[in-house]
Amino acid sequence: MIAHNRVLITESDIEVSSKTLSTGWVAQGNCVSFLEQSFNEMFNDGDSCAVSSGTAAIYLVLKMLGVNHGEKVSVPSFSCSALLNAVNLLGANPIPIDVKEDDFTICAGSLNKLAPDSKAIIAVHCFGASADISSLKKNNRIIIEDCCQSLGGPQGNDGDASIYSFYATKIITGGQGGLVWSSNQKLIDKIRDYREFDCREKYIPRFNFQMTDIQAAIISNQFDRLNKIRKRRREIRDQYISSINNYLYQGWKLQKGLDEEGLLPYRFIMIAPDKKERDILKSKLFKNDITSIVPIEKYELLHRYLGLPIENYPVSEKLSDTCLSLPLYPALKNDEVNYICKVLSSV
Ligand SMILES: *Cc1c(COP(=O)(O)O)cnc(C)c1O
């Protein structure tokens, strides 16, 4: 069975982690600083703070930019519940917003209807496709670019801060981990101060949001091969695209943006004309030992979790019925990709 996702740990990942272990320094230290430096260099600007997870990164940005109890934070409904958790931990009020049908990113029109008075917006670059940040910037709203699925793409430079995750299924991983990047030095300083509690002269409440050097060493090693990862993901995407003409003629579509120059394809999402067609392809792949997944099931939609009126989220509802995600990851072998293409192109 070909898995929907498989992590790629190379010999050199193993080497750097055992090297780090043998130094005797395993907690947050030089490797974490080095990882932060790499992000600053990627952006040629700003500063970063590595933290324990992507969810922690969102929480810290909202908290340190002054989002208070009860204030509204808009999130795309077609997204993962980590967003709700970060907002809820802060005691703020998460408002799910419907997404755009073509690229699945948060819809400015739905935002204006459901929560025009949001204090902050978490704009997810969904599966690698760019959210339209400029259409969301209004009335001093705080914009967090959620780049958990788009590291290696062109995004991250247009909001108040961008956040990353290094969880096992992401583009690069250390098992767990997260990072905030911002051109706002004060914000990063505040987050860095809050992240650790030891050896302080004065007590104020802080927490432990640290990444370990073991994680950071592995993540940095993978960051170094980002070009290779990007290239491999694009190759697989291109092979799939040239194998699905059958489907495209029958009204299937691809998520908009993922075939654009410069973007990093995180998931290969096919959109069926209806649920029945989607489920037929899913079971055809399964019968041929290929795992595909519904990226966000209906019950996972954030407005459903919160019991909000379904009629305000027609696009998210439809996408959870029609989307299918195929295996797309650098650990896929050539013969596996060829085999998947063969199954896709056979009628
Ligand atoms: C994975 C993910 C997160 C959460 O990151 P964790 O490191 O798992 O906490 C948040 N937003 C998006 C879009 C993600 O894909």
Tab-separated table of C-alpha atoms and ligand atoms in Angstrom:
chain	number	residue	atom	x	y	z
A	1	MET	CA	0.000	0.000	0.000
A	2	ILE	CA	1.394	3.435	-0.928
A	3	ALA	CA	0.871	5.731	2.071
A	4	HIS	CA	-0.638	9.198	1.704
A	5	ASN	CA	2.377	10.621	3.471
A	6	ARG	CA	5.755	9.294	4.545
A	7	VAL	CA	8.509	11.211	6.245
A	8	LEU	CA	11.908	11.367	4.529
A	9	ILE	CA	14.737	11.036	7.053
A	10	THR	CA	18.119	10.830	5.341
A	11	GLU	CA	21.442	9.445	6.567
A	12	SER	CA	22.633	12.993	7.091
A	13	ASP	CA	19.547	13.796	9.249
A	14	ILE	CA	20.540	10.875	11.442
A	15	GLU	CA	24.159	12.031	11.457
A	16	VAL	CA	23.369	15.587	12.586
A	17	SER	CA	21.032	14.374	15.304
A	18	SER	CA	23.590	11.986	16.757
A	19	LYS	CA	26.263	14.666	16.453
A	20	THR	CA	24.053	17.001	18.455
A	21	LEU	CA	23.416	14.329	21.061
A	22	SER	CA	27.131	13.674	21.409
A	23	THR	CA	27.829	17.333	22.229
A	24	GLY	CA	25.865	16.815	25.436
A	25	TRP	CA	23.749	19.940	24.768
A	26	VAL	CA	20.226	18.797	23.934
A	27	ALA	CA	17.965	21.637	25.099
A	28	GLN	CA	17.518	24.977	23.292
A	29	GLY	CA	20.927	26.305	22.281
A	30	ASN	CA	23.127	27.066	19.289
A	31	CYS	CA	21.242	24.820	16.856
A	32	VAL	CA	18.013	26.697	17.584
A	33	SER	CA	19.768	30.070	17.013
A	34	PHE	CA	21.213	28.730	13.775
A	35	LEU	CA	17.773	27.695	12.519
A	36	GLU	CA	16.400	31.149	13.353
A	37	GLN	CA	19.300	32.731	11.484
A	38	SER	CA	18.513	30.643	8.396
A	39	PHE	CA	14.983	32.026	8.290
A	40	ASN	CA	16.258	35.595	8.672
A	41	GLU	CA	18.580	34.980	5.731
A	42	MET	CA	15.771	33.485	3.648
A	43	PHE	CA	13.775	36.684	4.172
A	44	ASN	CA	16.850	38.892	3.995
A	45	ASP	CA	15.265	40.867	6.813
A	46	GLY	CA	13.517	40.647	10.172
A	47	ASP	CA	13.970	38.200	12.990
A	48	SER	CA	12.668	34.777	13.985
A	49	CYS	CA	11.899	32.849	17.105
A	50	ALA	CA	11.740	29.050	17.050
A	51	VAL	CA	9.065	27.571	19.302
A	52	SER	CA	7.540	24.229	20.215
A	53	SER	CA	4.829	24.008	17.524
A	54	GLY	CA	2.947	25.868	14.829
A	55	THR	CA	-0.021	26.189	17.181
A	56	ALA	CA	2.232	27.776	19.819
A	57	ALA	CA	3.561	30.170	17.162
A	58	ILE	CA	0.028	31.394	16.348
A	59	TYR	CA	-0.834	31.761	20.036
A	60	LEU	CA	2.317	33.762	20.763
A	61	VAL	CA	1.865	36.163	17.846
A	62	LEU	CA	-1.763	36.874	18.781
A	63	LYS	CA	-0.876	37.369	22.446
A	64	MET	CA	2.128	39.613	21.844
A	65	LEU	CA	0.332	41.753	19.270
A	66	GLY	CA	-2.265	42.519	21.931
A	67	VAL	CA	-5.289	40.477	20.908
A	68	ASN	CA	-7.421	40.433	24.034
A	69	HIS	CA	-10.064	38.257	25.656
A	70	GLY	CA	-13.248	38.182	23.598
A	71	GLU	CA	-11.793	39.924	20.541
A	72	LYS	CA	-12.547	38.389	17.166
A	73	VAL	CA	-9.946	36.435	15.261
A	74	SER	CA	-11.027	35.266	11.803
A	75	VAL	CA	-9.863	31.904	10.518
A	76	PRO	CA	-10.665	30.001	7.312
A	77	SER	CA	-13.301	27.368	7.994
A	78	PHE	CA	-11.686	24.923	5.567
A	79	SER	CA	-8.649	24.467	7.781
A	80	CYS	CA	-7.323	22.554	10.766
A	81	SER	CA	-8.539	22.899	14.339
A	82	ALA	CA	-5.095	24.060	15.505
A	83	LEU	CA	-6.292	27.549	14.574
A	84	LEU	CA	-9.296	27.316	16.909
A	85	ASN	CA	-7.093	25.967	19.686
A	86	ALA	CA	-4.569	28.805	19.488
A	87	VAL	CA	-7.317	31.451	19.539
A	88	ASN	CA	-9.265	29.721	22.319
A	89	LEU	CA	-6.198	29.334	24.555
A	90	LEU	CA	-5.917	33.102	24.436
A	91	GLY	CA	-9.587	33.506	25.385
A	92	ALA	CA	-10.229	35.358	22.126
A	93	ASN	CA	-13.196	34.585	19.878
A	94	PRO	CA	-12.458	32.511	16.751
A	95	ILE	CA	-14.741	33.307	13.795
A	96	PRO	CA	-14.648	30.812	10.910
A	97	ILE	CA	-14.866	32.444	7.468
A	98	ASP	CA	-15.748	30.702	4.202
A	99	VAL	CA	-13.023	30.152	1.605
A	100	LYS	CA	-12.663	30.768	-2.127
A	101	GLU	CA	-13.738	27.944	-4.385
A	102	ASP	CA	-10.686	28.081	-6.664
A	103	ASP	CA	-7.751	28.192	-4.233
A	104	PHE	CA	-9.364	27.315	-0.833
A	105	THR	CA	-7.942	30.417	0.910
A	106	ILE	CA	-9.924	32.760	3.176
A	107	CYS	CA	-12.525	34.773	1.230
A	108	ALA	CA	-12.533	38.567	1.729
A	109	GLY	CA	-16.229	38.727	0.760
A	110	SER	CA	-17.227	36.187	3.410
A	111	LEU	CA	-15.038	38.012	5.941
A	112	ASN	CA	-16.849	41.294	5.253
A	113	LYS	CA	-20.174	39.533	5.772
A	114	LEU	CA	-19.368	37.427	8.854
A	115	ALA	CA	-16.764	39.389	10.811
A	116	PRO	CA	-15.815	42.776	9.303
A	117	ASP	CA	-14.754	43.903	12.798
A	118	SER	CA	-12.115	41.193	13.303
A	119	LYS	CA	-9.095	42.299	15.255
A	120	ALA	CA	-6.893	39.714	13.588
A	121	ILE	CA	-6.959	37.261	10.702
A	122	ILE	CA	-5.065	34.015	10.341
A	123	ALA	CA	-4.552	33.705	6.588
A	124	VAL	CA	-3.585	30.145	5.701
A	125	HIS	CA	-1.663	29.608	2.470
A	126	CYS	CA	-3.712	26.481	1.928
A	127	PHE	CA	-1.777	23.437	0.616
A	128	GLY	CA	0.825	25.875	-0.753
A	129	ALA	CA	-1.569	28.271	-2.592
A	130	SER	CA	-1.300	31.953	-1.663
A	131	ALA	CA	-4.008	33.673	0.368
A	132	ASP	CA	-4.719	37.165	-0.985
A	133	ILE	CA	-3.174	39.184	1.839
A	134	SER	CA	-3.697	42.615	0.279
A	135	SER	CA	-7.494	42.133	0.124
A	136	LEU	CA	-7.529	41.354	3.865
A	137	LYS	CA	-5.507	44.364	5.002
A	138	LYS	CA	-8.013	46.899	6.285
A	139	ASN	CA	-8.845	48.857	9.436
A	140	ASN	CA	-5.538	48.060	11.163
A	141	ARG	CA	-6.327	44.372	11.263
A	142	ILE	CA	-3.527	42.104	12.364
A	143	ILE	CA	-2.642	39.607	9.633
A	144	ILE	CA	-0.845	36.382	10.492
A	145	GLU	CA	0.378	34.462	7.475
A	146	ASP	CA	0.071	30.768	8.280
A	147	CYS	CA	2.883	29.267	6.190
A	148	CYS	CA	2.752	25.783	7.759
A	149	GLN	CA	1.961	24.347	4.318
A	150	SER	CA	3.941	26.762	2.172
A	151	LEU	CA	7.510	26.819	3.462
A	152	GLY	CA	9.716	27.021	0.375
A	153	GLY	CA	7.132	29.086	-1.522
A	154	PRO	CA	7.153	32.860	-2.042
A	155	GLN	CA	4.817	33.693	0.863
A	156	GLY	CA	5.444	35.037	4.347
A	157	ASN	CA	6.506	38.621	3.806
A	158	ASP	CA	3.188	40.483	3.598
A	159	GLY	CA	1.524	40.202	6.986
A	160	ASP	CA	2.458	41.255	10.526
A	161	ALA	CA	4.126	37.899	11.104
A	162	SER	CA	4.389	34.509	9.467
A	163	ILE	CA	4.319	31.193	11.281
A	164	TYR	CA	5.669	27.727	10.444
A	165	SER	CA	5.275	24.164	11.680
A	166	PHE	CA	7.825	21.355	11.621
A	167	TYR	CA	5.399	18.590	12.555
A	168	ALA	CA	6.018	15.178	10.966
A	169	THR	CA	3.714	15.683	7.959
A	170	LYS	CA	4.979	19.153	6.995
A	171	ILE	CA	7.476	20.151	4.319
A	172	ILE	CA	10.430	19.783	6.656
A	173	THR	CA	10.249	18.235	10.115
A	174	GLY	CA	11.951	17.674	13.427
A	175	GLY	CA	9.058	15.575	14.750
A	176	GLN	CA	7.498	18.687	16.241
A	177	GLY	CA	8.411	22.363	16.248
A	178	GLY	CA	7.333	25.782	15.057
A	179	LEU	CA	8.699	29.216	14.233
A	180	VAL	CA	7.591	32.838	14.026
A	181	TRP	CA	9.208	35.236	11.592
A	182	SER	CA	8.458	38.953	11.510
A	183	SER	CA	9.981	42.209	10.366
A	184	ASN	CA	8.658	43.635	13.643
A	185	GLN	CA	11.651	43.283	15.978
A	186	LYS	CA	9.640	44.254	19.067
A	187	LEU	CA	7.210	41.412	18.426
A	188	ILE	CA	9.979	38.841	18.138
A	189	ASP	CA	11.690	40.200	21.265
A	190	LYS	CA	8.459	39.803	23.235
A	191	ILE	CA	7.911	36.272	21.987
A	192	ARG	CA	11.492	35.325	22.779
A	193	ASP	CA	11.135	36.711	26.289
A	194	TYR	CA	7.939	34.743	26.901
A	195	ARG	CA	9.298	31.470	25.469
A	196	GLU	CA	11.561	30.640	28.435
A	197	PHE	CA	11.419	31.253	32.151
A	198	ASP	CA	14.755	30.368	33.695
A	199	CYS	CA	17.226	32.716	35.433
A	200	ARG	CA	15.169	35.917	35.374
A	201	GLU	CA	15.726	38.722	37.839
A	202	LYS	CA	12.073	39.670	38.034
A	203	TYR	CA	9.146	37.310	37.877
A	204	ILE	CA	6.387	37.846	35.359
A	205	PRO	CA	4.259	34.984	34.018
A	206	ARG	CA	5.970	33.250	31.113
A	207	PHE	CA	5.851	29.729	29.762
A	208	ASN	CA	7.972	27.013	28.189
A	209	PHE	CA	7.539	27.120	24.408
A	210	GLN	CA	11.058	26.005	23.517
A	211	MET	CA	12.368	23.841	20.727
A	212	THR	CA	15.238	21.448	21.510
A	213	ASP	CA	18.625	21.556	19.760
A	214	ILE	CA	18.035	17.969	18.613
A	215	GLN	CA	14.915	19.067	16.718
A	216	ALA	CA	16.593	22.220	15.417
A	217	ALA	CA	19.616	20.310	14.081
A	218	ILE	CA	17.384	17.983	12.044
A	219	ILE	CA	15.142	20.830	10.842
A	220	SER	CA	18.177	22.908	9.769
A	221	ASN	CA	19.611	19.951	7.901
A	222	GLN	CA	16.330	19.585	6.001
A	223	PHE	CA	16.111	23.350	5.479
A	224	ASP	CA	19.437	23.034	3.631
A	225	ARG	CA	17.806	20.682	1.140
A	226	LEU	CA	14.724	22.828	0.579
A	227	ASN	CA	15.675	23.335	-3.082
A	228	LYS	CA	15.812	19.610	-3.614
A	229	ILE	CA	12.528	19.070	-1.769
A	230	ARG	CA	10.836	21.771	-3.842
A	231	LYS	CA	12.176	20.300	-7.079
A	232	ARG	CA	11.028	16.768	-6.217
A	233	ARG	CA	7.562	17.916	-5.164
A	234	ARG	CA	7.197	19.829	-8.441
A	235	GLU	CA	8.335	16.840	-10.488
A	236	ILE	CA	5.724	14.602	-8.903
A	237	ARG	CA	3.039	17.267	-9.345
A	238	ASP	CA	3.924	17.659	-13.033
A	239	GLN	CA	3.796	13.908	-13.603
A	240	TYR	CA	0.350	13.708	-12.016
A	241	ILE	CA	-0.910	16.680	-14.028
A	242	SER	CA	0.070	14.984	-17.266
A	243	SER	CA	-1.794	11.811	-16.205
A	244	ILE	CA	-5.206	13.207	-15.331
A	245	ASN	CA	-6.508	14.473	-18.684
A	246	ASN	CA	-9.297	11.893	-18.480
A	247	TYR	CA	-10.510	13.511	-15.322
A	248	LEU	CA	-10.063	17.112	-16.466
A	249	TYR	CA	-12.226	16.381	-19.552
A	250	GLN	CA	-14.920	15.039	-17.248
A	251	GLY	CA	-15.160	18.242	-15.248
A	252	TRP	CA	-12.557	17.640	-12.557
A	253	LYS	CA	-10.346	20.564	-11.539
A	254	LEU	CA	-7.091	21.176	-9.752
A	255	GLN	CA	-6.643	23.584	-6.871
A	256	LYS	CA	-5.797	26.942	-8.420
A	257	GLY	CA	-2.242	28.173	-7.934
A	258	LEU	CA	-0.460	24.917	-7.301
A	259	ASP	CA	0.882	24.709	-10.834
A	260	GLU	CA	2.181	28.293	-10.679
A	261	GLU	CA	5.853	29.050	-10.989
A	262	GLY	CA	7.432	29.673	-7.595
A	263	LEU	CA	4.833	27.938	-5.416
A	264	LEU	CA	5.613	24.874	-3.403
A	265	PRO	CA	3.047	22.103	-3.949
A	266	TYR	CA	2.238	20.700	-0.514
A	267	ARG	CA	-0.744	18.566	-1.485
A	268	PHE	CA	-1.964	17.369	-4.870
A	269	ILE	CA	-5.654	18.155	-4.631
A	270	MET	CA	-8.142	17.063	-7.276
A	271	ILE	CA	-11.641	18.531	-7.149
A	272	ALA	CA	-14.415	16.241	-8.408
A	273	PRO	CA	-17.623	17.441	-10.103
A	274	ASP	CA	-19.519	15.870	-7.167
A	275	LYS	CA	-19.100	13.677	-4.099
A	276	LYS	CA	-20.021	10.477	-5.910
A	277	GLU	CA	-17.243	10.930	-8.493
A	278	ARG	CA	-14.768	11.779	-5.736
A	279	ASP	CA	-15.619	8.653	-3.770
A	280	ILE	CA	-15.336	6.498	-6.913
A	281	LEU	CA	-11.768	7.692	-7.540
A	282	LYS	CA	-10.888	7.266	-3.871
A	283	SER	CA	-11.980	3.621	-3.882
A	284	LYS	CA	-10.372	2.979	-7.265
A	285	LEU	CA	-7.047	4.188	-5.834
A	286	PHE	CA	-7.582	2.138	-2.685
A	287	LYS	CA	-8.258	-1.022	-4.699
A	288	ASN	CA	-4.933	-0.363	-6.430
A	289	ASP	CA	-3.080	-0.006	-3.114
A	290	ILE	CA	-2.854	3.803	-3.218
A	291	THR	CA	-3.978	5.816	-0.208
A	292	SER	CA	-5.716	9.078	-0.950
A	293	ILE	CA	-7.441	11.150	1.702
A	294	VAL	CA	-10.242	13.647	2.058
A	295	PRO	CA	-8.051	16.511	3.294
A	296	ILE	CA	-10.768	18.017	5.492
A	297	GLU	CA	-13.793	15.890	6.300
A	298	LYS	CA	-17.147	17.614	6.780
A	299	TYR	CA	-17.200	17.136	10.532
A	300	GLU	CA	-13.742	18.773	10.746
A	301	LEU	CA	-14.856	22.055	9.161
A	302	LEU	CA	-14.302	24.723	11.772
A	303	HIS	CA	-17.824	26.184	11.571
A	304	ARG	CA	-19.233	22.680	12.223
A	305	TYR	CA	-17.016	22.234	15.278
A	306	LEU	CA	-18.454	25.513	16.602
A	307	GLY	CA	-22.055	24.681	15.654
A	308	LEU	CA	-22.426	27.708	13.373
A	309	PRO	CA	-25.030	27.945	10.568
A	310	ILE	CA	-23.949	25.748	7.667
A	311	GLU	CA	-25.548	28.056	5.086
A	312	ASN	CA	-22.842	30.674	5.714
A	313	TYR	CA	-20.153	28.270	4.510
A	314	PRO	CA	-21.303	26.900	1.149
A	315	VAL	CA	-17.826	26.671	-0.390
A	316	SER	CA	-16.139	24.885	2.531
A	317	GLU	CA	-19.076	22.462	2.661
A	318	LYS	CA	-18.769	21.715	-1.033
A	319	LEU	CA	-14.976	21.331	-0.980
A	320	SER	CA	-15.072	18.755	1.799
A	321	ASP	CA	-17.431	16.719	-0.432
A	322	THR	CA	-15.382	17.026	-3.609
A	323	CYS	CA	-11.658	17.263	-2.728
A	324	LEU	CA	-9.265	14.366	-2.837
A	325	SER	CA	-5.582	14.500	-1.853
A	326	LEU	CA	-3.091	12.165	-3.551
A	327	PRO	CA	0.302	11.093	-2.187
A	328	LEU	CA	2.812	13.911	-2.854
A	329	TYR	CA	6.058	13.780	-0.904
A	330	PRO	CA	9.782	13.454	-1.642
A	331	ALA	CA	9.979	9.984	-0.078
A	332	LEU	CA	7.871	8.634	-2.990
A	333	LYS	CA	10.019	6.497	-5.251
A	334	ASN	CA	10.016	6.904	-9.028
A	335	ASP	CA	8.322	3.578	-9.593
A	336	GLU	CA	5.620	4.500	-7.076
A	337	VAL	CA	4.949	7.794	-8.887
A	338	ASN	CA	4.893	6.025	-12.250
A	339	TYR	CA	2.518	3.434	-10.870
A	340	ILE	CA	0.146	6.094	-9.475
A	341	CYS	CA	0.225	7.859	-12.867
A	342	LYS	CA	-0.610	4.607	-14.594
A	343	VAL	CA	-3.600	4.009	-12.330
A	344	LEU	CA	-4.753	7.623	-12.790
A	345	SER	CA	-4.590	7.485	-16.578
A	346	SER	CA	-6.331	4.095	-16.879
A	347	VAL	CA	-10.093	4.384	-17.280
B	1	LIG	C1	0.061	21.871	10.897
B	1	LIG	C2	-0.629	23.171	10.839
B	1	LIG	C3	-0.775	23.965	11.979
B	1	LIG	C4	-0.371	23.514	13.354
B	1	LIG	O1	0.985	23.232	13.499
B	1	LIG	P1	1.482	22.261	14.705
B	1	LIG	O2	2.963	22.351	14.628
B	1	LIG	O3	0.949	20.898	14.411
B	1	LIG	O4	0.947	22.830	15.960
B	1	LIG	C5	-1.398	25.183	11.843
B	1	LIG	N1	-1.839	25.619	10.644
B	1	LIG	C6	-1.725	24.873	9.532
B	1	LIG	C7	-2.240	25.410	8.233
B	1	LIG	C8	-1.123	23.626	9.583
B	1	LIG	O5	-1.022	22.892	8.463
